[in-house]
Amino acid sequence: MAMTGISLQNVSKHFDAGETVANHQVNLEVEDGEFLVLLGPSGSGKTTTLRLIAGLETPTEGDIYFGDRRVNDDSPSDRNVAMVFQNYALYPHMSVKGNIAYPLKVRDVTPEEREDRIREATELLHIDDLLEKKPAELSGGQRQRVSLARAIVRKPSVFLLDEPLSNLDAKLRLEMRSELKRLQSELGITAVYVTHNQEEAMSMGDRIAVMNEGTIRQVAEPEELYRRPKTTWVARFIGSPPMNLLQGTRRNGAVELASGGSVSTDADGASGDVSLGVRPEDFTVSTEPPSGYSIQGTVDTVEPLGEYTIVNVSVEGRIVKAKEPTTTVERGDDVYLLFDDSDVYLYDDRGELLS
Amino acid sequence: MEEERTLDAPPETAPQTDLDLWTKIRYALPTLPRAARYAIAIGLAVLWVVPFIGLLMASFRPLSEIIHGWWHLEGMTLTLENYWAALDFSTAPMSRTLINTAIVTVPSVMVVMLLGAMVAYPFARFDFPLKKTLFFILIIVMAAPPELVAMGNYNTLRETGLFDTYLGLILVHVGWGIGWVVLFLRNFLLGLPDELEEAARIDGASRYQIFRTIVLPFSAPALVSVAVIQFTWVWNAFFFPMVFMRSSELYLAPQVLPMMKGRLQIDWGLVAAGSILTMAVPVLLFIVLQRYYTRGMVAAVAD
């Protein structure tokens, strides 16, 4: 099977004669056989990027390459991409078998080979008992499987998925998540997956491209994205609950926090306004004055979630979140939020990571 | 299943309440305003169907029995003689005119369906120059009175040698039908999800394949509605055949009905039988396709 890397070079997409900018100067490299996730809030341009790769939209500027081939003017079928839509887009008047056979039929695959390929795909997705049913008779999960079967049956070189799990219930979503991942690595197809769900992105993606306002903010492996968010925007978007950002001023190698106290940094002597980022899970809540770095506040609310507890601490009128395995503090308690200086992220006044 | 039920499970059936017969009847009776509404509805329905019953009675009874009113039921004899007379009518026998009508109607319906779908699809989906203007022109034609346009049609058909031919009449019917058919199918196709076509494009289908394998099957209910309405319209048309068909051997059924009334005394039985024969075809078609027809109508009108 021919495998393909995808490359987007300065791709922009405008709608309504330039009134709407859906994508701005997107640069992205997807490697052969990679599972890349486009993650972003709604309206961030991730679906448009996917549609540009699919060939359903043509870029206003920039170039798209599949391997060494420039595909800007190629139709979706020439690009040999397969796409799974959020609402499945099954052909309502055809049976399950008709749906899966459709891409093969329009490509003039011989009936014998069609049968083989359909059997292969439906067995892989465990839907070989549904062949004669109409889409309207299927459950959401079954429809999803049929649309996946329709996508893989013609052995595409690129597999595109547009929020494929968002119409499923929570339990099924978890199940399909691992199944999709398994399917992709078994088939070894390059996949681009669009989602607004960071958990989905982190668990499935080889790499994640975080998008906002039509551009890519950061492309990184899940671990790195979590460990080294390059901007405050990404920092606030990744993690549950997201990173706390505290305002401060940098002076002589130390950061003085607006809420009191200071943290020394190993950075140079530059000065200016900065944001200090600490992940909720890197805080330890203590009622005793500590020896290390800490900030002081009053417990506002406690959210026990079973596997962990979120303690919302009011610091100078702003809520700082801490994630604790268990806690004994209660609302109104004066507490110290302890953290290690190695867990601190420092962002400049433009929101870029400093150290 | 029994072991899965727990103590707290709700009962499987609603509890029975014991009511005596009179209470039950009282509950089942409609309230007065509701009963009044039923009465009006039933009254209207009867009013609607009475002329039809009259026609049916007239067609199955000898003239002497109905001359004083078909509602006199004493000594009623049923006979098919009116029908035989109508089928054998000397000027233009119904047996022939019905076939003639079919020859004109079937192509008029088929062509309008195919052309209509092919025109409606771009109007529903694509952007092209003058789209709004063209659509407006198509619609505005529907507002023109046929009597007026028929004069122009008459001259055109004369000049092109299509006057007094079925081809000419079919073209006129297609022209009249295309406006509403395009409007109707376009509205229906606006409800076709974009993703279906996009999925088909990605699956590798050409524009034409998408039209044939996705758009047309999806439109089936709307096309059935179009077929039924256009069929009824063309089959029952009286004005156009009257203006454009001159040769008696080419006469269509609705055109012949007024001739059946005779010179001296109106033969109501003959006219009634002819009318029933003529209307039977579209009515049967409607009954057969009613289910699809309703579905298409609902989908085309609801947005």
XYZ file of C-alpha atoms in Angstrom:
658
model
C 0.000 0.000 0.000
C 1.334 3.394 -0.964
C 1.918 5.510 2.080
C 2.028 9.224 2.044
C 3.349 12.051 4.134
C 1.409 15.279 4.009
C 2.923 18.719 3.921
C 1.110 22.038 4.224
C 3.200 25.075 3.336
C 1.893 28.517 4.268
C -1.649 27.413 3.542
C -4.354 30.036 4.021
C -8.055 29.721 3.361
C -10.397 32.683 3.078
C -14.159 32.546 2.714
C -16.724 35.133 1.603
C -14.282 36.976 -0.684
C -11.719 37.399 2.061
C -14.194 38.480 4.751
C -13.567 35.357 6.781
C -10.111 33.945 7.382
C -10.548 30.287 8.290
C -6.883 29.359 8.076
C -3.865 31.643 8.164
C -0.389 30.550 7.088
C -0.688 26.990 8.273
C 2.543 24.986 8.163
C 2.299 21.339 8.979
C 4.233 18.168 8.240
C 2.529 14.832 8.751
C 4.829 11.881 8.459
C 4.210 8.600 6.715
C 1.958 6.404 8.821
C 1.663 8.973 11.544
C -1.475 9.616 13.600
C -1.680 13.390 13.815
C -4.394 15.130 15.799
C -5.621 18.633 15.055
C -6.792 19.918 18.408
C -8.513 23.210 19.025
C -11.684 24.881 20.232
C -14.600 25.271 17.839
C -13.925 27.911 15.223
C -10.166 27.392 15.372
C -10.009 26.296 11.732
C -9.167 22.659 12.349
C -12.000 21.299 10.234
C -11.133 23.668 7.387
C -7.552 22.411 7.521
C -8.834 18.854 7.290
C -11.091 19.747 4.364
C -8.134 21.380 2.616
C -6.164 18.167 2.999
C -9.177 16.199 1.766
C -9.540 18.367 -1.308
C -13.047 19.478 -0.418
C -11.672 23.029 -0.277
C -8.908 24.636 -2.322
C -6.350 26.800 -0.527
C -6.474 30.540 -1.147
C -2.710 30.653 -0.668
C 0.049 28.155 -0.114
C 0.701 24.606 -1.247
C -0.314 21.152 -0.134
C 1.910 18.179 -0.904
C 1.226 14.467 -0.637
C 4.706 13.014 -0.678
C 6.467 14.955 -3.443
C 3.284 15.619 -5.372
C 1.615 19.018 -5.201
C -2.085 18.243 -4.837
C -3.612 21.745 -4.689
C -5.651 21.144 -7.838
C -6.328 17.446 -7.368
C -9.849 16.262 -6.647
C -10.489 14.308 -3.435
C -10.627 11.051 -5.360
C -7.293 11.745 -7.095
C -5.707 12.275 -3.707
C -6.951 8.860 -2.599
C -8.049 10.104 0.788
C -10.787 8.558 2.902
C -12.806 10.615 5.318
C -15.022 9.834 8.274
C -17.572 12.514 9.032
C -18.912 13.588 12.393
C -22.458 12.535 11.487
C -21.178 9.479 9.547
C -22.678 10.618 6.205
C -23.918 7.143 5.324
C -26.014 6.937 2.173
C -29.501 6.465 3.631
C -30.988 4.641 0.647
C -28.270 1.994 0.503
C -27.760 -1.020 2.740
C -24.647 -1.302 4.877
C -23.122 -3.425 2.158
C -24.110 -0.913 -0.497
C -22.478 1.853 1.507
C -19.219 -0.019 1.909
C -19.238 -1.173 -1.708
C -19.866 2.337 -3.050
C -16.270 3.610 -3.222
C -15.256 0.349 -4.887
C -18.122 0.472 -7.377
C -17.416 4.008 -8.546
C -13.779 2.998 -8.992
C -14.743 -0.004 -11.115
C -13.320 -2.647 -8.815
C -14.358 -6.094 -10.055
C -17.260 -7.734 -8.174
C -15.074 -10.611 -6.920
C -12.474 -8.290 -5.460
C -15.250 -6.110 -4.063
C -16.646 -9.047 -2.138
C -13.222 -9.901 -0.716
C -12.460 -6.360 0.345
C -15.895 -5.871 1.915
C -15.498 -9.099 3.869
C -12.059 -8.031 5.035
C -13.232 -4.592 6.181
C -16.418 -5.748 7.854
C -14.649 -8.528 9.726
C -12.037 -6.093 10.932
C -14.770 -3.858 12.331
C -17.058 -6.679 13.509
C -20.029 -5.601 11.434
C -20.233 -8.633 9.119
C -23.688 -9.427 10.517
C -25.162 -6.041 9.596
C -24.566 -6.128 5.833
C -28.200 -6.147 4.735
C -29.443 -3.468 7.124
C -30.187 0.134 6.257
C -28.312 2.899 8.116
C -31.542 4.035 9.788
C -31.781 0.664 11.570
C -28.333 0.962 13.146
C -27.196 2.404 16.462
C -24.724 5.282 16.597
C -21.790 2.992 17.265
C -22.728 0.671 14.425
C -23.081 3.584 12.016
C -19.651 4.745 13.068
C -18.215 1.342 12.292
C -19.902 1.269 8.894
C -18.491 4.658 8.010
C -15.045 3.455 9.105
C -15.431 0.342 6.986
C -16.430 2.467 4.012
C -13.313 4.552 4.573
C -10.794 1.720 4.844
C -12.296 -0.620 2.253
C -10.542 1.027 -0.659
C -7.162 1.197 1.059
C -6.660 4.949 1.040
C -3.233 6.520 1.423
C -4.550 9.102 3.882
C -7.246 8.649 6.473
C -9.078 11.802 7.593
C -11.384 11.880 10.600
C -13.555 14.852 11.528
C -14.654 14.539 15.168
C -15.755 10.971 14.502
C -16.528 10.149 18.125
C -18.398 13.246 19.225
C -21.851 11.833 18.454
C -21.294 8.723 20.565
C -22.049 8.312 24.243
C -19.174 8.439 26.740
C -18.701 4.686 27.174
C -18.752 3.930 23.474
C -16.398 6.820 22.823
C -13.745 5.258 25.040
C -14.211 1.914 23.329
C -13.988 3.355 19.815
C -10.974 5.425 20.786
C -8.786 2.426 21.386
C -10.307 0.594 18.454
C -9.555 3.464 16.075
C -6.006 3.648 17.326
C -5.590 -0.093 16.852
C -7.069 0.084 13.357
C -4.779 2.893 12.309
C -1.595 1.250 13.526
C -2.613 -2.128 12.071
C -3.243 -0.600 8.671
C -0.294 1.784 8.943
C -2.167 4.585 7.178
C -1.287 8.239 7.653
C -4.162 9.675 9.682
C -5.267 13.201 10.465
C -7.820 13.407 13.234
C -9.778 16.510 14.198
C -11.122 16.928 17.707
C -11.837 19.547 20.350
C -11.430 16.954 23.086
C -7.927 17.103 24.552
C -8.211 13.760 26.256
C -8.987 12.142 22.910
C -6.079 14.015 21.346
C -3.605 13.051 24.067
C -4.590 9.390 24.071
C -4.652 8.843 20.318
C -2.203 11.187 18.675
C 1.414 10.378 17.844
C 1.680 14.118 17.641
C -0.811 16.895 18.290
C -1.153 20.161 16.427
C -2.891 22.685 18.654
C -4.891 25.191 16.636
C -6.393 28.536 17.507
C -7.686 31.396 15.391
C -6.910 29.580 12.160
C -3.244 28.861 12.838
C -1.213 26.145 14.465
C 0.148 27.206 17.867
C 2.268 24.201 18.595
C 2.957 20.768 17.178
C 4.361 18.262 19.614
C 4.044 14.791 21.032
C 1.382 14.565 23.756
C 3.937 14.285 26.528
C 5.899 17.282 25.328
C 2.783 19.327 24.757
C 1.900 18.747 28.360
C 5.445 19.240 29.643
C 6.434 22.217 27.534
C 3.460 24.245 26.305
C 5.081 26.934 24.163
C 2.520 29.658 24.833
C 0.150 30.598 27.637
C -2.710 29.867 25.283
C -1.606 26.253 24.801
C -0.828 25.992 28.520
C -4.356 27.006 29.369
C -5.808 24.667 26.741
C -3.992 21.463 27.707
C -4.496 19.780 31.044
C -7.558 19.219 33.149
C -7.928 21.491 34.984
C -5.602 23.700 32.902
C -2.425 25.367 34.110
C -2.610 28.191 36.643
C -1.034 31.418 35.446
C 0.090 33.917 38.060
C 1.078 37.461 37.197
C 4.502 38.628 38.303
C 7.485 40.797 37.534
C 10.939 39.503 36.714
C 13.852 41.290 38.257
C 17.459 40.205 38.860
C 16.905 36.546 38.098
C 13.862 36.258 40.320
C 10.144 36.622 39.773
C 8.135 38.611 42.226
C 4.571 37.506 42.261
C 1.755 40.016 42.404
C 0.274 37.820 45.117
C 3.400 38.091 47.211
C 6.536 35.986 47.463
C 9.168 35.405 44.849
C 10.635 32.556 42.842
C 14.202 32.508 41.654
C 14.835 31.536 38.064
C 17.984 30.479 36.346
C 17.270 32.751 33.396
C 19.349 35.791 32.553
C 18.957 39.169 34.180
C 16.225 40.448 31.827
C 13.314 42.148 33.480
C 9.645 42.709 32.657
C 6.139 41.438 33.271
C 5.800 37.689 33.155
C 3.275 34.960 33.805
C 4.252 32.146 36.078
C 2.604 28.877 35.206
C 2.110 25.973 37.577
C 0.003 22.921 36.804
C -2.660 22.078 39.404
C -1.094 18.637 39.868
C 2.274 20.222 40.733
C 0.870 22.026 43.750
C 0.806 20.528 47.210
C -1.724 21.990 49.595
C -0.436 22.493 53.120
C -1.699 24.258 56.190
C 1.832 24.571 57.638
C 4.141 27.397 56.494
C 6.629 25.592 54.266
C 10.314 26.068 53.712
C 10.265 26.030 49.895
C 8.346 28.055 47.328
C 4.721 28.631 48.055
C 1.847 31.010 47.632
C -0.664 31.748 50.310
C -4.423 31.780 50.017
C -7.783 30.758 51.389
C -9.672 27.655 50.361
C -12.675 28.697 48.296
C -14.209 25.344 47.341
C -13.241 21.696 47.354
C -14.342 19.396 44.499
C -13.923 15.722 45.432
C -13.947 13.747 42.157
C -13.139 10.317 43.511
C -9.766 9.527 41.977
C -8.538 13.016 42.896
C -9.763 16.229 44.493
C -9.582 19.753 43.150
C -8.951 22.439 45.725
C -9.845 25.941 44.562
C -7.760 28.417 46.486
C -8.491 32.109 46.419
C -5.212 34.026 46.080
C -5.594 37.802 46.081
C -9.084 37.485 44.633
C -8.104 35.015 41.884
C -8.811 31.321 41.949
C -5.831 28.984 41.763
C -6.553 25.310 41.271
C -4.649 22.522 42.953
C -5.086 18.814 42.273
C -4.595 16.550 45.281
C -5.046 12.786 45.718
C -7.068 13.483 48.873
C -7.388 16.439 51.141
C -8.571 17.392 54.593
C -8.792 21.146 54.031
C -12.141 22.870 54.053
C -13.604 26.085 52.811
C -12.183 29.063 54.680
C -8.933 27.361 55.715
C -5.758 29.359 55.197
C -3.426 27.247 53.115
C -0.056 27.310 51.395
C 0.346 26.053 47.865
C 3.764 24.435 47.636
C 5.589 23.888 44.389
C 9.008 22.984 43.136
C 10.863 25.546 41.042
C 11.466 22.876 38.382
C 7.700 22.677 37.815
C 7.416 26.353 37.018
C 6.798 27.681 33.521
C 7.711 31.241 32.767
C 5.984 33.153 29.967
C 6.831 36.667 28.779
C 4.257 39.420 28.330
C 3.470 38.144 24.804
C 2.665 34.723 26.218
C 5.784 32.962 24.850
C 7.606 30.380 26.946
C 10.846 31.751 28.424
C 12.403 28.800 30.158
C -35.279 -11.893 32.999
C -36.877 -12.631 36.378
C -33.640 -12.818 38.363
C -32.472 -9.457 37.045
C -35.377 -7.659 38.621
C -34.648 -6.143 41.963
C -37.033 -5.297 44.740
C -37.109 -1.648 43.769
C -37.870 -2.252 40.097
C -40.949 -0.457 38.829
C -43.919 -2.651 37.878
C -43.959 -3.849 34.289
C -47.472 -2.658 33.639
C -49.270 0.416 34.882
C -51.585 -0.247 37.841
C -55.179 -1.039 36.888
C -57.739 1.430 38.031
C -61.249 0.115 38.533
C -63.777 2.343 36.870
C -67.425 1.539 36.301
C -68.778 1.450 32.770
C -70.407 4.869 32.853
C -67.259 6.614 34.012
C -65.342 4.906 31.243
C -67.859 6.027 28.629
C -67.839 9.542 30.024
C -64.055 9.668 29.730
C -64.178 8.378 26.182
C -66.751 10.939 24.995
C -65.384 14.128 23.428
C -66.051 17.453 25.082
C -68.670 19.717 23.524
C -66.325 22.060 21.607
C -64.481 19.042 20.351
C -67.703 17.346 19.299
C -68.689 20.522 17.449
C -65.425 20.487 15.567
C -66.007 16.849 14.574
C -69.497 17.734 13.364
C -68.182 20.509 11.143
C -65.447 18.297 9.770
C -67.823 15.452 9.014
C -70.316 17.887 7.440
C -67.643 19.236 5.125
C -66.522 15.732 4.211
C -70.079 14.755 3.260
C -70.535 17.940 1.244
C -67.349 17.080 -0.581
C -68.274 13.516 -1.413
C -71.955 13.906 -2.335
C -71.397 15.115 -5.923
C -69.075 12.214 -6.449
C -71.658 9.734 -5.204
C -74.157 11.373 -7.555
C -71.796 10.947 -10.461
C -71.183 7.311 -9.590
C -74.921 6.623 -9.283
C -75.627 8.346 -12.589
C -72.993 6.325 -14.347
C -74.349 2.973 -13.216
C -78.101 3.595 -13.760
C -80.248 4.066 -16.877
C -81.113 7.649 -17.773
C -84.828 7.171 -17.016
C -84.045 6.389 -13.391
C -81.867 9.391 -12.720
C -83.701 12.021 -14.698
C -85.647 13.002 -11.551
C -82.667 12.847 -9.244
C -80.167 10.118 -8.473
C -81.139 10.084 -4.797
C -84.423 8.285 -5.603
C -83.292 4.820 -4.764
C -86.517 2.788 -5.218
C -86.418 0.269 -8.030
C -82.758 0.910 -8.672
C -81.165 -1.050 -11.487
C -77.439 -1.235 -11.931
C -76.113 -1.433 -15.455
C -72.851 -1.042 -17.322
C -74.568 0.151 -20.473
C -73.442 3.769 -19.966
C -69.848 2.570 -19.791
C -70.149 0.519 -22.971
C -71.735 3.516 -24.663
C -68.928 5.789 -23.513
C -66.221 3.395 -24.650
C -67.990 3.216 -28.044
C -68.896 6.899 -28.297
C -69.167 7.643 -32.019
C -67.299 10.979 -32.250
C -64.289 9.685 -30.328
C -64.635 6.392 -28.461
C -63.313 6.467 -24.900
C -61.405 3.248 -25.567
C -59.258 5.284 -27.945
C -59.214 8.659 -26.201
C -58.015 7.106 -22.938
C -55.065 5.558 -24.755
C -54.412 8.888 -26.469
C -54.406 10.627 -23.110
C -51.871 8.110 -21.800
C -49.673 8.671 -24.864
C -49.537 12.375 -24.034
C -49.398 12.096 -20.250
C -46.664 9.523 -19.706
C -43.930 11.366 -21.656
C -45.045 14.721 -20.237
C -44.501 13.336 -16.743
C -41.244 11.506 -17.422
C -39.577 14.385 -19.210
C -40.618 16.901 -16.563
C -39.275 14.649 -13.795
C -35.907 14.128 -15.415
C -35.457 17.704 -16.633
C -36.808 19.079 -13.370
C -34.346 17.128 -11.254
C -31.458 18.074 -13.526
C -32.367 21.766 -13.299
C -33.282 21.762 -9.600
C -30.016 20.180 -8.436
C -27.721 23.019 -9.567
C -30.168 25.577 -8.216
C -30.067 23.837 -4.838
C -26.323 23.231 -4.741
C -24.088 25.279 -6.994
C -23.275 28.909 -7.359
C -23.296 30.196 -10.901
C -23.778 33.584 -12.555
C -27.369 34.861 -12.794
C -28.593 32.061 -10.532
C -31.189 34.229 -8.796
C -32.358 35.888 -12.022
C -32.762 32.575 -13.805
C -34.651 31.091 -10.921
C -36.905 34.133 -10.781
C -37.713 33.850 -14.495
C -38.535 30.195 -14.038
C -40.939 31.015 -11.214
C -42.549 34.039 -12.806
C -43.743 31.913 -15.733
C -46.030 30.114 -13.312
C -47.869 33.345 -12.646
C -48.819 33.872 -16.295
C -52.396 32.854 -17.216
C -52.370 29.838 -19.556
C -55.099 31.374 -21.724
C -52.775 34.245 -22.564
C -49.669 32.179 -23.165
C -51.657 29.691 -25.236
C -52.007 32.278 -28.008
C -48.239 32.486 -28.308
C -47.948 28.730 -28.083
C -50.569 28.369 -30.798
C -48.551 30.497 -33.227
C -45.289 28.789 -32.362
C -46.756 25.323 -32.835
C -48.308 26.387 -36.154
C -45.020 27.750 -37.419
C -43.004 24.725 -36.366
C -45.520 22.265 -37.741
C -46.220 20.818 -34.319
C -49.813 21.978 -34.174
C -52.281 19.109 -33.821
C -49.467 16.699 -32.902
C -48.839 14.980 -29.571
C -45.243 16.150 -29.588
C -46.431 19.763 -29.596
C -48.904 19.159 -26.794
C -46.271 17.320 -24.736
C -43.844 20.207 -25.153
C -46.467 22.670 -23.940
C -47.170 20.498 -20.881
C -43.463 20.113 -20.126
C -42.999 23.856 -20.401
C -45.826 24.512 -18.001
C -44.743 21.839 -15.574
C -41.045 22.659 -15.351
C -41.512 25.817 -13.266
C -43.253 24.291 -10.294
C -41.320 21.030 -10.544
C -37.993 22.865 -10.300
C -39.235 24.968 -7.388
C -40.535 21.883 -5.615
C -37.474 19.689 -6.175
C -35.059 22.481 -5.346
C -36.735 22.955 -1.979
C -36.533 19.238 -1.390
C -32.869 19.038 -2.374
C -31.956 21.862 -0.011
C -32.607 19.226 2.657
C -29.980 16.869 1.197
C -27.039 16.992 3.633
C -23.814 18.363 2.126
C -21.857 15.570 3.773
C -23.518 12.923 1.628
C -22.217 14.507 -1.548
C -18.849 15.227 0.018
C -18.584 11.629 1.164
C -19.375 10.522 -2.373
C -16.797 12.903 -3.836
C -14.184 11.505 -1.496
C -15.308 7.986 -2.343
C -14.360 8.853 -5.894
C -17.694 9.489 -7.567
C -17.943 11.960 -10.440
C -20.545 14.746 -10.445
C -22.732 12.686 -12.722
C -22.338 9.571 -10.557
C -23.268 11.589 -7.493
C -26.377 12.852 -9.252
C -27.414 9.408 -10.429
C -26.513 7.314 -7.382
C -27.009 9.737 -4.479
C -29.179 12.696 -5.465
C -31.804 10.889 -7.558
C -32.444 8.014 -5.102
C -32.542 10.502 -2.257
C -35.165 12.475 -4.192
C -37.374 9.449 -4.835
C -40.207 10.546 -2.515
C -40.228 14.038 -4.029
C -40.105 12.610 -7.546
C -43.130 10.447 -6.760
C -45.003 13.536 -5.572
C -44.023 15.342 -8.747
C -45.124 12.378 -10.846
C -48.533 12.132 -9.179
C -49.285 15.851 -9.354
C -48.007 16.309 -12.897
C -49.790 13.159 -14.039
C -53.100 14.357 -12.613
C -52.577 17.797 -14.093
C -51.725 16.606 -17.596
C -54.295 13.799 -17.632
C -57.131 16.084 -16.583
C -56.020 19.037 -18.739
C -58.880 20.259 -20.861
C -57.811 23.639 -22.130
C -54.563 22.725 -23.889
C -55.918 19.718 -25.825
C -58.953 21.764 -26.786
C -56.744 24.516 -28.250
C -53.993 22.424 -29.781
C -55.654 19.164 -30.915
C -57.958 19.387 -33.926
C -58.196 15.913 -35.478
C -60.927 13.852 -33.839
C -58.850 10.661 -33.948
C -56.273 12.454 -31.787
C -58.785 13.730 -29.198
C -57.955 13.224 -25.541
C -60.463 11.975 -22.976
C -61.224 15.220 -21.059
C -61.698 16.989 -24.387
C -64.411 14.555 -25.422
C -66.506 14.713 -22.238
C -68.432 17.919 -23.161
C -69.262 16.431 -26.556
C -71.020 13.532 -24.849
C -73.851 15.658 -23.571
C -75.601 15.413 -26.964
C -77.791 17.933 -28.819
C -81.408 17.567 -27.705
C -81.374 15.914 -24.354
C -78.339 15.654 -22.085
C -77.397 12.012 -21.601
C -76.240 12.320 -18.003
C -75.461 8.632 -17.747
C -73.056 8.788 -20.659
C -71.330 11.930 -19.383
C -71.061 10.422 -15.898
C -69.590 7.158 -17.161
C -67.106 9.041 -19.324
C -66.110 11.211 -16.376
C -65.624 8.220 -14.093
C -63.520 6.440 -16.706
C -61.390 9.530 -17.152
C -60.813 10.258 -13.505
C -60.274 6.626 -12.515
C -56.693 6.592 -13.784
C -55.228 9.470 -11.736
C -57.256 8.449 -8.689
C -55.894 4.888 -8.829
C -52.376 6.214 -9.303
C -52.782 8.438 -6.287
C -54.068 5.597 -4.132
C -51.175 3.350 -5.111
C -48.511 5.989 -4.504
C -50.183 7.835 -1.653
C -47.652 6.828 0.991
C -44.646 8.138 -0.967
C -46.573 11.118 -2.171
C -47.226 12.340 1.365
C -43.600 11.814 2.370
C -42.321 13.827 -0.556
C -44.804 16.634 0.015
C -43.903 16.948 3.678
C -40.160 16.966 3.022
C -40.390 19.469 0.170
C -42.514 21.925 2.089
C -40.879 21.628 5.498
C -37.608 23.490 5.622
